[in-house]
Amino acid sequence: MVDFAGKAEPGTTKKYKTGTWRTYKPILDKEACIGCEKCWEYCPDSCKIETEYDGDIIFDTDLDYCKGCGICAEECPVEAIEMELDEK
Ligand code: SF4
Ligand code: SF4
């Protein structure tokens, strides 16, 4: 529950999806991802998801919670993530 000051209770992150205000979203090149986990480690919203792709483990994004900050794209060592305008 959100109080009058706009604060949320602890441990309730999963209840609050990003909504429509995000400007950019990360697009993953699944072929380029080497599954190094660096994006998972750096994402401030814990929205990187371990996924199987073509027999390999890669890390894609749960866009319900991604804020579009671009940190994952900055940190990816193989430039597998591109930030794209999030047109609604
Ligand atoms: S853009 Fe930011 S919030 Fe979204 S997945 Fe990347 S690091 Fe996480
Ligand atoms: S940082 Fe890049 S290569 Fe590493 S898991 Fe994330 S997307 Fe894949």
PDB file of C-alpha atoms and ligand atoms in Angstrom:
ATOM      1  CA  MET A   1       0.000   0.000   0.000  1.00  0.00           C
ATOM      2  CA  VAL A   2       1.302   3.482  -0.890  1.00  0.00           C
ATOM      3  CA  ASP A   3       0.902   6.073   1.881  1.00  0.00           C
ATOM      4  CA  PHE A   4       0.180   9.817   1.519  1.00  0.00           C
ATOM      5  CA  ALA A   5       3.877  10.660   1.182  1.00  0.00           C
ATOM      6  CA  GLY A   6       4.145   8.311  -1.820  1.00  0.00           C
ATOM      7  CA  LYS A   7       6.295   5.772   0.035  1.00  0.00           C
ATOM      8  CA  ALA A   8       5.792   2.033  -0.510  1.00  0.00           C
ATOM      9  CA  GLU A   9       6.138  -0.654   2.128  1.00  0.00           C
ATOM     10  CA  PRO A  10       9.363  -2.693   2.025  1.00  0.00           C
ATOM     11  CA  GLY A  11       9.402  -5.878  -0.052  1.00  0.00           C
ATOM     12  CA  THR A  12       6.577  -4.829  -2.357  1.00  0.00           C
ATOM     13  CA  THR A  13       8.548  -4.111  -5.555  1.00  0.00           C
ATOM     14  CA  LYS A  14       6.805  -6.872  -7.518  1.00  0.00           C
ATOM     15  CA  LYS A  15       3.472  -5.103  -6.985  1.00  0.00           C
ATOM     16  CA  TYR A  16       4.600  -1.979  -8.830  1.00  0.00           C
ATOM     17  CA  LYS A  17       5.158  -2.307 -12.557  1.00  0.00           C
ATOM     18  CA  THR A  18       6.992   0.475 -14.404  1.00  0.00           C
ATOM     19  CA  GLY A  19       3.952   1.635 -16.357  1.00  0.00           C
ATOM     20  CA  THR A  20       4.176   3.868 -19.382  1.00  0.00           C
ATOM     21  CA  TRP A  21       6.666   6.562 -18.389  1.00  0.00           C
ATOM     22  CA  ARG A  22       9.831   4.695 -19.549  1.00  0.00           C
ATOM     23  CA  THR A  23      11.574   6.459 -22.473  1.00  0.00           C
ATOM     24  CA  TYR A  24      14.023   3.754 -23.626  1.00  0.00           C
ATOM     25  CA  LYS A  25      14.018  -0.021 -23.353  1.00  0.00           C
ATOM     26  CA  PRO A  26      16.841  -2.540 -23.728  1.00  0.00           C
ATOM     27  CA  ILE A  27      16.804  -4.849 -26.737  1.00  0.00           C
ATOM     28  CA  LEU A  28      18.951  -7.961 -26.456  1.00  0.00           C
ATOM     29  CA  ASP A  29      20.825  -9.518 -29.354  1.00  0.00           C
ATOM     30  CA  LYS A  30      20.353 -13.126 -28.224  1.00  0.00           C
ATOM     31  CA  GLU A  31      23.034 -14.413 -30.583  1.00  0.00           C
ATOM     32  CA  ALA A  32      25.609 -12.008 -29.149  1.00  0.00           C
ATOM     33  CA  CYS A  33      24.876 -12.615 -25.436  1.00  0.00           C
ATOM     34  CA  ILE A  34      27.528 -14.799 -23.781  1.00  0.00           C
ATOM     35  CA  GLY A  35      25.583 -15.224 -20.512  1.00  0.00           C
ATOM     36  CA  CYS A  36      28.247 -13.508 -18.404  1.00  0.00           C
ATOM     37  CA  GLU A  37      25.637 -12.240 -15.864  1.00  0.00           C
ATOM     38  CA  LYS A  38      27.112  -8.730 -15.755  1.00  0.00           C
ATOM     39  CA  CYS A  39      23.797  -7.079 -16.677  1.00  0.00           C
ATOM     40  CA  TRP A  40      22.040  -9.145 -14.004  1.00  0.00           C
ATOM     41  CA  GLU A  41      24.635  -8.023 -11.476  1.00  0.00           C
ATOM     42  CA  TYR A  42      24.340  -4.295 -12.310  1.00  0.00           C
ATOM     43  CA  CYS A  43      20.618  -3.883 -12.995  1.00  0.00           C
ATOM     44  CA  PRO A  44      19.279  -1.662 -10.166  1.00  0.00           C
ATOM     45  CA  ASP A  45      15.775  -3.100 -10.560  1.00  0.00           C
ATOM     46  CA  SER A  46      16.680  -6.800 -10.577  1.00  0.00           C
ATOM     47  CA  CYS A  47      14.752  -7.309 -13.791  1.00  0.00           C
ATOM     48  CA  LYS A  48      17.229  -9.416 -15.767  1.00  0.00           C
ATOM     49  CA  ILE A  49      15.887 -12.918 -16.301  1.00  0.00           C
ATOM     50  CA  GLU A  50      17.978 -16.029 -16.831  1.00  0.00           C
ATOM     51  CA  THR A  51      16.647 -17.639 -19.999  1.00  0.00           C
ATOM     52  CA  GLU A  52      17.587 -20.618 -22.136  1.00  0.00           C
ATOM     53  CA  TYR A  53      18.243 -19.839 -25.782  1.00  0.00           C
ATOM     54  CA  ASP A  54      19.448 -22.378 -28.322  1.00  0.00           C
ATOM     55  CA  GLY A  55      20.946 -24.537 -25.551  1.00  0.00           C
ATOM     56  CA  ASP A  56      22.759 -21.639 -23.881  1.00  0.00           C
ATOM     57  CA  ILE A  57      21.914 -19.501 -20.858  1.00  0.00           C
ATOM     58  CA  ILE A  58      21.371 -15.832 -21.678  1.00  0.00           C
ATOM     59  CA  PHE A  59      19.934 -12.893 -19.728  1.00  0.00           C
ATOM     60  CA  ASP A  60      16.915 -11.068 -21.122  1.00  0.00           C
ATOM     61  CA  THR A  61      14.788  -8.335 -19.520  1.00  0.00           C
ATOM     62  CA  ASP A  62      11.485  -8.357 -17.690  1.00  0.00           C
ATOM     63  CA  LEU A  63      10.070  -5.196 -19.259  1.00  0.00           C
ATOM     64  CA  ASP A  64       7.267  -5.031 -16.690  1.00  0.00           C
ATOM     65  CA  TYR A  65       9.839  -3.720 -14.222  1.00  0.00           C
ATOM     66  CA  CYS A  66      12.687  -2.288 -16.343  1.00  0.00           C
ATOM     67  CA  LYS A  67      13.078   1.504 -15.887  1.00  0.00           C
ATOM     68  CA  GLY A  68      15.130   1.978 -19.045  1.00  0.00           C
ATOM     69  CA  CYS A  69      18.188   3.384 -17.263  1.00  0.00           C
ATOM     70  CA  GLY A  70      20.628   1.841 -19.769  1.00  0.00           C
ATOM     71  CA  ILE A  71      23.141   0.570 -17.205  1.00  0.00           C
ATOM     72  CA  CYS A  72      22.924  -2.969 -18.609  1.00  0.00           C
ATOM     73  CA  ALA A  73      23.771  -1.740 -22.104  1.00  0.00           C
ATOM     74  CA  GLU A  74      26.719   0.258 -20.740  1.00  0.00           C
ATOM     75  CA  GLU A  75      28.110  -2.691 -18.788  1.00  0.00           C
ATOM     76  CA  CYS A  76      27.651  -5.488 -21.335  1.00  0.00           C
ATOM     77  CA  PRO A  77      31.161  -6.511 -22.453  1.00  0.00           C
ATOM     78  CA  VAL A  78      30.037  -7.662 -25.906  1.00  0.00           C
ATOM     79  CA  GLU A  79      27.547  -4.847 -26.645  1.00  0.00           C
ATOM     80  CA  ALA A  80      24.660  -7.301 -26.883  1.00  0.00           C
ATOM     81  CA  ILE A  81      22.142  -4.763 -25.537  1.00  0.00           C
ATOM     82  CA  GLU A  82      20.916  -1.758 -27.442  1.00  0.00           C
ATOM     83  CA  MET A  83      18.672   0.922 -25.934  1.00  0.00           C
ATOM     84  CA  GLU A  84      15.736   1.649 -28.180  1.00  0.00           C
ATOM     85  CA  LEU A  85      13.032   4.315 -27.972  1.00  0.00           C
ATOM     86  CA  ASP A  86      10.068   2.753 -26.150  1.00  0.00           C
ATOM     87  CA  GLU A  87       7.151   3.791 -28.314  1.00  0.00           C
ATOM     88  CA  LYS A  88       3.822   3.026 -26.659  1.00  0.00           C
TER      89      LYS A  88
HETATM   90  S1  SF4 B   1      17.705  -0.613 -18.597  1.00  0.00           S
HETATM   91 FE1  SF4 B   1      18.199  -0.435 -16.399  1.00  0.00          FE
HETATM   92  S2  SF4 B   1      16.397  -1.205 -15.330  1.00  0.00           S
HETATM   93 FE2  SF4 B   1      16.250  -1.898 -17.467  1.00  0.00          FE
HETATM   94  S3  SF4 B   1      17.174  -3.927 -17.486  1.00  0.00           S
HETATM   95 FE3  SF4 B   1      18.790  -2.462 -18.007  1.00  0.00          FE
HETATM   96  S4  SF4 B   1      19.791  -1.982 -16.066  1.00  0.00           S
HETATM   97 FE4  SF4 B   1      17.807  -2.932 -15.598  1.00  0.00          FE
HETATM   98  S1  SF4 B   2      26.084  -8.439 -19.883  1.00  0.00           S
HETATM   99 FE1  SF4 B   2      25.691  -8.809 -22.055  1.00  0.00          FE
HETATM  100  S2  SF4 B   2      26.707 -10.743 -22.513  1.00  0.00           S
HETATM  101 FE2  SF4 B   2      26.527 -10.595 -20.290  1.00  0.00          FE
HETATM  102  S3  SF4 B   2      24.632 -11.697 -19.809  1.00  0.00           S
HETATM  103 FE3  SF4 B   2      24.112  -9.528 -20.033  1.00  0.00          FE
HETATM  104  S4  SF4 B   2      23.509  -9.274 -22.182  1.00  0.00           S
HETATM  105 FE4  SF4 B   2      24.580 -11.224 -22.012  1.00  0.00          FE
END
